[in-house]
Amino acid sequence: MKHLKAFEDALGEIHGEGRYRVFIDLHRHRGRFPKATARFEDGEREVTIWCSNDYLGMGQDDDVANAMHEAIDSFGAGSGGTRNISGTTRYHVELEKELADLHGKEGALLFTSGYVSNEATLSTLGRILPDVIIYSDSLNHASMIEGIRRSGAERRIFKHNDIDHLRALLELDDPARPKLIAFESVYSMDGDFGRMEEICDLADEFNALTYLDEVHAVGLYGKNGAGVAEMLGLADRIDIIEGTLGKAYGVMGGYIASHTTVIDSIRSMASGFIFTTSTCPVMAAGALASVAKLRTDEGRRLRADHQSKAALLKQKFMDAGLPVMPSPSHIVPLLVGDPERCKALSDTLLFDFGIYVQPINYPTVPRGTERLRFTPSPVHDEVMMDELVAAILAVWKQLGLEQAA
Ligand code: PMP
């Protein structure tokens, strides 16, 4: 093949930086989450999954799986093309209605993933508001960064959660120009919350639109699982809410919820919506069942269990003298601070103890803050947690990592 050397060089660089990615082959058994079978070249073993973003185990929920079965039996596999060409199904329409209602917005628009929803929406906003300035939190997800870049809009990056810095940037710009502030409700690597109320106040003061990524919060926070904006009573101050159906809802897909005119213009203009095959009906059916279920008392029970499991794991790490990072949310990051030892810790936990947790290294997090990121769910029990802590302590010592007093 031509130009192969360039590909080899690029890979060589990635290997050299320890960033080469290897995916584990996991066989998840229906209804047995968080247990799964990991398959290696020389055999297989049962593992406990500790790093899934299927935060509530909805990917294994019977109501969700049954809804998907029904949809495939009645509609078949694919959607047949873009919604422009192949039309839509009642699942797409009902899901969009359900999501709009969930967030208390007039409309919602479904995309094939959360990534696409951010990228497609933000990149289109630059065309709708040609003079817009976009203010973006420095820890925003890659999909927002990419969308903002492609929007062609002028952009200002404010220091993570730094309200004074955001204000200073807003003050420097022409008050007459349209503005949009893009941020997240839960930052997935540190587990901290965006400073939503203060950002909404600034947005009002400077006449800016608010764009909120609730990907790590939908299904998990608020009375109906609509996210942190619902929990804080701020949803009506967020102009565009973006979410995923692939994490707490356990399926796949992404969406935005907003004013009908905003939804209609994105629907009519965003390449990432117009020119791609729409979500399979089976996915939309599963997501619809999951969103609806998490709005009920059963959802509220799962959310309460989820929070208490996260709190319990943090406490167990602290009691064991392990350096758990100060995350106020359901995400439990354990600081290792060194890429090789982070990888070695993860490997040893997997091969010697049947514990699956991915190392999080640069560039996902800054160098020196390499970590393991744990996401306990309602179905992780205390026995699993005690096994986990004992295993980490054993490997921690072997690797010469420091423990708190
Ligand atoms: N936003 C954030 C903050 C994310 O962490 C992710 C995925 N990790 C996405 C958007 C993309 O969502 P999806 O996985 O549904 O594409």
XYZ file of C-alpha atoms and ligand atoms in Angstrom:
421
model
C 0.000 0.000 0.000
C 1.146 3.554 -0.714
C 2.257 5.869 2.117
C 2.261 3.034 4.652
C 5.336 4.479 6.330
C 3.311 7.513 7.498
C 0.813 5.189 9.192
C 3.634 3.194 10.792
C 5.255 6.377 12.074
C 1.993 7.623 13.547
C 1.464 4.295 15.301
C 5.073 4.245 16.480
C 4.576 7.615 18.127
C 1.404 6.423 19.856
C 3.208 3.290 21.097
C 6.161 5.419 22.255
C 3.856 7.583 24.367
C 2.154 4.517 25.867
C -1.129 5.557 24.231
C -1.710 2.482 22.069
C -5.180 1.204 22.840
C -6.021 -2.444 23.390
C -9.664 -3.405 23.779
C -10.743 -6.209 26.036
C -13.087 -8.839 24.595
C -15.965 -8.966 27.068
C -18.936 -11.269 26.901
C -21.697 -9.615 28.925
C -24.360 -12.129 29.896
C -27.909 -10.886 29.841
C -29.081 -10.071 33.357
C -25.713 -10.766 35.029
C -24.173 -7.273 35.077
C -21.636 -6.382 36.527
C -20.230 -9.878 35.947
C -18.953 -10.767 32.489
C -16.582 -13.212 30.818
C -13.320 -11.757 29.540
C -11.820 -13.678 26.627
C -8.053 -13.767 26.170
C -5.925 -15.566 23.563
C -5.164 -18.331 26.053
C -8.560 -18.716 27.666
C -11.246 -16.858 29.521
C -12.176 -15.812 33.050
C -15.066 -14.268 34.885
C -14.583 -10.598 35.716
C -16.412 -7.894 37.639
C -16.807 -4.747 35.570
C -16.003 -1.565 37.511
C -15.698 1.031 34.765
C -18.850 0.831 32.681
C -20.873 3.923 31.815
C -23.971 1.727 31.868
C -24.296 3.412 35.268
C -27.536 1.772 36.397
C -27.253 -1.543 34.555
C -30.116 -0.568 32.211
C -28.258 -2.221 29.341
C -29.262 -5.509 30.970
C -32.729 -4.477 32.088
C -35.519 -6.872 31.090
C -38.038 -4.152 30.166
C -35.481 -2.509 27.881
C -34.388 -5.773 26.258
C -38.007 -6.899 25.809
C -38.966 -3.599 24.165
C -36.056 -4.087 21.769
C -37.185 -7.632 20.987
C -40.677 -6.437 20.221
C -39.361 -3.701 17.939
C -37.089 -6.023 15.995
C -39.871 -8.567 15.612
C -42.228 -5.959 14.267
C -39.931 -3.480 12.425
C -36.866 -5.533 11.501
C -33.274 -4.435 11.907
C -32.365 -1.162 10.240
C -34.034 2.194 9.730
C -33.431 2.094 5.990
C -31.618 5.395 5.631
C -31.761 9.025 6.671
C -35.069 10.314 7.977
C -35.258 12.525 4.889
C -35.145 9.551 2.552
C -36.627 6.722 4.574
C -39.032 8.511 6.840
C -39.308 7.917 10.505
C -40.918 5.376 12.832
C -43.284 5.778 15.719
C -40.392 4.902 18.035
C -38.363 7.897 16.852
C -41.336 10.215 17.159
C -42.411 8.931 20.577
C -38.862 9.017 21.887
C -38.413 12.643 20.828
C -41.717 13.547 22.506
C -40.687 11.698 25.662
C -37.291 13.458 25.774
C -38.806 16.907 25.224
C -41.302 16.242 27.997
C -38.588 14.844 30.280
C -36.605 18.074 30.049
C -39.630 20.379 30.054
C -38.752 21.633 26.556
C -40.908 22.120 23.476
C -38.993 19.717 21.279
C -36.168 17.215 21.019
C -34.080 15.835 18.181
C -32.508 12.405 18.048
C -28.979 11.738 16.733
C -27.040 8.502 16.369
C -24.825 9.263 19.381
C -24.140 11.871 22.023
C -20.920 12.699 20.179
C -22.810 13.426 16.980
C -25.454 15.489 18.778
C -22.809 17.828 20.232
C -20.758 18.020 17.078
C -23.716 18.507 14.737
C -25.572 21.039 16.891
C -22.654 23.246 17.886
C -21.171 23.294 14.393
C -24.553 24.381 12.977
C -25.089 27.144 15.538
C -22.187 29.036 13.985
C -24.133 29.211 10.710
C -27.390 30.240 12.341
C -25.687 32.947 14.431
C -22.778 33.982 12.190
C -21.452 36.586 14.615
C -21.701 34.369 17.702
C -18.893 34.051 20.245
C -18.782 30.660 21.974
C -17.418 30.424 25.535
C -16.325 26.879 26.278
C -15.193 25.292 29.560
C -11.601 24.052 29.206
C -12.631 20.520 30.224
C -15.482 20.193 27.743
C -15.734 16.891 25.900
C -13.997 16.354 22.542
C -17.376 16.309 20.741
C -18.144 19.843 21.899
C -14.639 21.035 21.079
C -14.935 19.583 17.584
C -18.393 21.101 17.029
C -17.243 24.523 18.221
C -14.185 24.349 15.960
C -16.280 23.428 12.964
C -18.836 26.153 13.744
C -16.341 28.727 12.510
C -17.387 30.911 15.464
C -14.908 32.903 17.512
C -14.271 30.959 20.667
C -13.018 31.708 24.141
C -11.891 28.938 26.465
C -12.535 29.666 30.128
C -10.589 27.884 32.867
C -12.516 24.892 34.133
C -15.420 26.013 36.332
C -13.763 29.413 36.815
C -16.651 31.887 36.957
C -14.365 34.912 37.393
C -12.449 33.974 34.278
C -15.672 33.470 32.317
C -16.939 36.871 33.482
C -13.654 38.541 32.526
C -13.873 37.056 29.020
C -17.524 38.081 28.614
C -16.691 41.623 29.719
C -13.997 41.963 27.065
C -16.392 41.280 24.178
C -18.796 43.573 22.359
C -22.127 43.497 24.285
C -24.049 43.597 20.995
C -22.662 40.296 19.689
C -24.601 37.052 20.246
C -22.977 34.743 22.784
C -23.282 31.124 23.843
C -21.785 29.407 26.906
C -21.124 25.656 26.518
C -20.451 23.503 29.573
C -21.197 20.153 31.231
C -23.205 19.228 34.296
C -20.945 16.352 35.419
C -17.337 16.258 34.239
C -16.658 12.618 33.641
C -13.026 12.251 34.683
C -12.985 14.263 37.934
C -16.670 13.753 38.715
C -17.197 17.423 39.634
C -20.358 19.392 38.795
C -20.470 22.380 36.457
C -21.321 25.645 38.262
C -24.699 25.808 36.615
C -26.524 28.483 38.562
C -23.629 30.942 38.390
C -23.229 30.292 34.675
C -26.965 30.874 34.131
C -26.683 34.156 36.067
C -23.786 35.270 33.863
C -25.685 34.199 30.759
C -28.623 36.393 31.799
C -26.350 39.315 32.592
C -24.540 39.095 29.245
C -27.517 37.986 27.151
C -25.847 34.676 26.271
C -27.451 31.360 25.332
C -26.652 28.339 27.538
C -25.688 24.933 26.079
C -25.437 22.117 28.611
C -24.018 18.608 28.097
C -25.846 16.327 30.565
C -24.358 13.124 29.155
C -23.091 11.885 32.543
C -26.224 13.006 34.380
C -29.326 12.050 32.389
C -31.080 9.100 34.008
C -29.046 9.710 37.167
C -30.104 13.015 38.734
C -33.393 14.821 39.281
C -36.850 13.520 40.210
C -37.430 12.116 36.715
C -33.826 11.472 35.817
C -33.672 14.532 33.567
C -30.271 15.445 34.977
C -28.624 18.004 37.216
C -30.568 20.922 35.685
C -33.782 19.227 36.829
C -32.303 18.446 40.245
C -31.346 22.105 40.764
C -34.574 23.481 39.264
C -32.588 25.211 36.507
C -33.812 23.413 33.377
C -35.790 26.423 32.156
C -32.626 28.536 32.262
C -30.780 26.159 29.927
C -31.498 26.915 26.296
C -30.182 23.686 24.789
C -29.785 20.485 26.806
C -27.788 17.679 25.203
C -27.829 14.077 26.413
C -26.978 10.508 25.548
C -29.020 7.315 25.470
C -25.852 5.236 25.695
C -24.827 5.610 29.347
C -27.417 5.612 32.159
C -30.135 4.669 29.652
C -28.052 1.663 28.622
C -28.721 1.735 24.864
C -27.253 4.069 22.226
C -27.983 7.434 20.620
C -27.897 11.109 21.536
C -30.246 14.082 21.505
C -30.843 17.732 22.146
C -33.920 19.266 23.775
C -34.841 22.909 23.311
C -37.315 25.460 21.893
C -39.205 24.140 18.819
C -37.646 26.723 16.508
C -34.143 25.742 17.602
C -34.941 22.056 17.096
C -36.496 22.754 13.725
C -33.527 24.761 12.480
C -30.951 22.175 13.640
C -33.081 19.419 12.073
C -33.109 21.343 8.809
C -29.465 22.390 8.728
C -27.168 20.012 10.662
C -25.171 17.716 8.384
C -24.707 15.251 11.251
C -28.475 14.822 11.310
C -29.420 15.151 7.647
C -26.803 13.054 5.898
C -26.658 9.932 8.048
C -28.801 6.841 8.504
C -31.141 7.373 11.442
C -31.036 5.324 14.630
C -32.380 1.755 14.209
C -35.984 1.461 15.411
C -34.820 -1.198 17.862
C -32.475 1.312 19.551
C -35.169 3.963 19.733
C -37.597 1.421 21.226
C -35.066 0.359 23.878
C -34.225 3.953 24.741
C -37.905 4.847 25.003
C -38.503 1.999 27.473
C -35.430 2.998 29.475
C -36.225 6.730 29.666
C -39.831 5.964 30.647
C -38.773 3.444 33.304
C -36.287 5.827 34.875
C -39.072 8.404 35.326
C -40.964 6.073 37.667
C -40.484 5.188 41.350
C -38.322 2.282 40.183
C -36.019 4.853 38.554
C -35.935 6.890 41.739
C -35.028 3.782 43.736
C -32.215 2.958 41.297
C -30.892 6.527 41.496
C -30.892 6.455 45.312
C -29.097 3.060 45.329
C -26.608 4.322 42.776
C -25.675 7.330 44.896
C -25.357 5.276 48.065
C -23.129 2.693 46.328
C -20.848 5.471 45.071
C -20.671 7.002 48.557
C -19.940 3.598 50.099
C -17.095 2.862 47.688
C -15.530 6.288 48.300
C -15.727 5.639 52.049
C -14.134 2.195 51.692
C -11.270 3.655 49.638
C -10.748 6.385 52.233
C -10.831 3.919 55.136
C -8.193 1.860 53.332
C -5.969 4.936 52.950
C -6.314 4.964 49.161
C -6.142 8.405 47.443
C -9.695 8.734 46.194
C -10.126 12.078 44.435
C -12.706 14.509 45.867
C -15.593 13.814 43.474
C -19.039 14.925 44.679
C -20.840 12.827 42.040
C -21.329 9.127 41.258
C -17.855 8.902 39.659
C -15.109 7.526 41.896
C -11.608 8.368 40.608
C -8.555 6.914 42.362
C -5.367 8.877 41.782
C -2.307 6.864 40.717
C -0.251 9.708 39.226
C 1.973 7.692 36.922
C 1.078 6.184 33.519
C 3.094 2.943 33.717
C 1.969 2.081 37.233
C -1.612 2.999 36.373
C -1.518 0.545 33.464
C 0.261 -2.112 35.573
C -2.329 -1.733 38.337
C -5.169 -2.155 35.863
C -3.497 -5.178 34.197
C -2.766 -6.961 37.480
C -6.292 -6.356 38.773
C -7.647 -7.900 35.592
C -5.343 -10.899 35.190
C -4.803 -11.819 38.858
C -8.081 -10.756 40.453
C -10.739 -10.694 37.701
C -11.373 -6.983 38.242
C -11.875 -4.901 35.135
C -11.114 -1.187 35.409
C -9.463 0.757 32.599
C -6.437 2.976 33.272
C -7.107 6.621 32.416
C -3.925 8.182 31.132
C -2.836 11.279 29.181
C -4.314 12.782 26.975
C -7.694 11.936 28.538
C -6.409 13.462 31.805
C -3.361 15.717 32.440
C 0.006 14.007 32.950
C 0.671 13.292 36.631
C -3.046 12.725 37.330
C -3.317 9.242 35.786
C -6.076 7.366 37.557
C -8.476 4.475 37.733
C -12.075 5.608 37.319
C -14.648 3.481 39.150
C -18.349 3.625 38.399
C -20.232 1.501 40.940
C -23.821 0.737 39.977
C -26.841 -0.319 42.039
C -25.967 -3.970 41.304
C -22.412 -3.803 42.679
C -22.674 -5.235 46.192
C -20.569 -4.787 49.305
C -18.802 -8.154 48.884
C -17.587 -7.018 45.448
C -16.413 -3.740 46.960
C -14.475 -5.469 49.752
C -12.836 -7.789 47.205
C -11.957 -4.778 45.112
C -10.373 -2.838 47.981
C -8.366 -5.900 49.118
C -7.100 -6.498 45.580
C -6.106 -2.867 45.069
C -4.273 -2.779 48.390
C -2.298 -5.905 47.481
C -1.227 -4.564 44.087
C -0.733 -1.015 45.388
C 2.018 -2.247 47.729
C 3.649 -4.414 45.040
C 3.911 -1.367 42.780
C 5.420 0.782 45.517
C 2.571 3.294 45.453
C 2.038 5.504 48.465
C -0.861 5.140 50.841
C -2.362 7.788 53.068
C -1.840 7.359 56.831
N -20.275 14.253 26.099
C -19.525 13.765 27.100
C -19.217 14.646 28.259
C -19.039 12.448 27.048
O -18.284 11.962 28.032
C -19.369 11.642 25.933
C -18.906 10.191 25.786
N -17.931 9.735 26.552
C -20.141 12.200 24.914
C -20.577 13.499 25.022
C -20.523 11.375 23.723
O -21.624 10.586 24.034
P -21.862 9.188 23.247
O -21.020 8.178 23.951
O -23.323 8.952 23.356
O -21.411 9.422 21.844
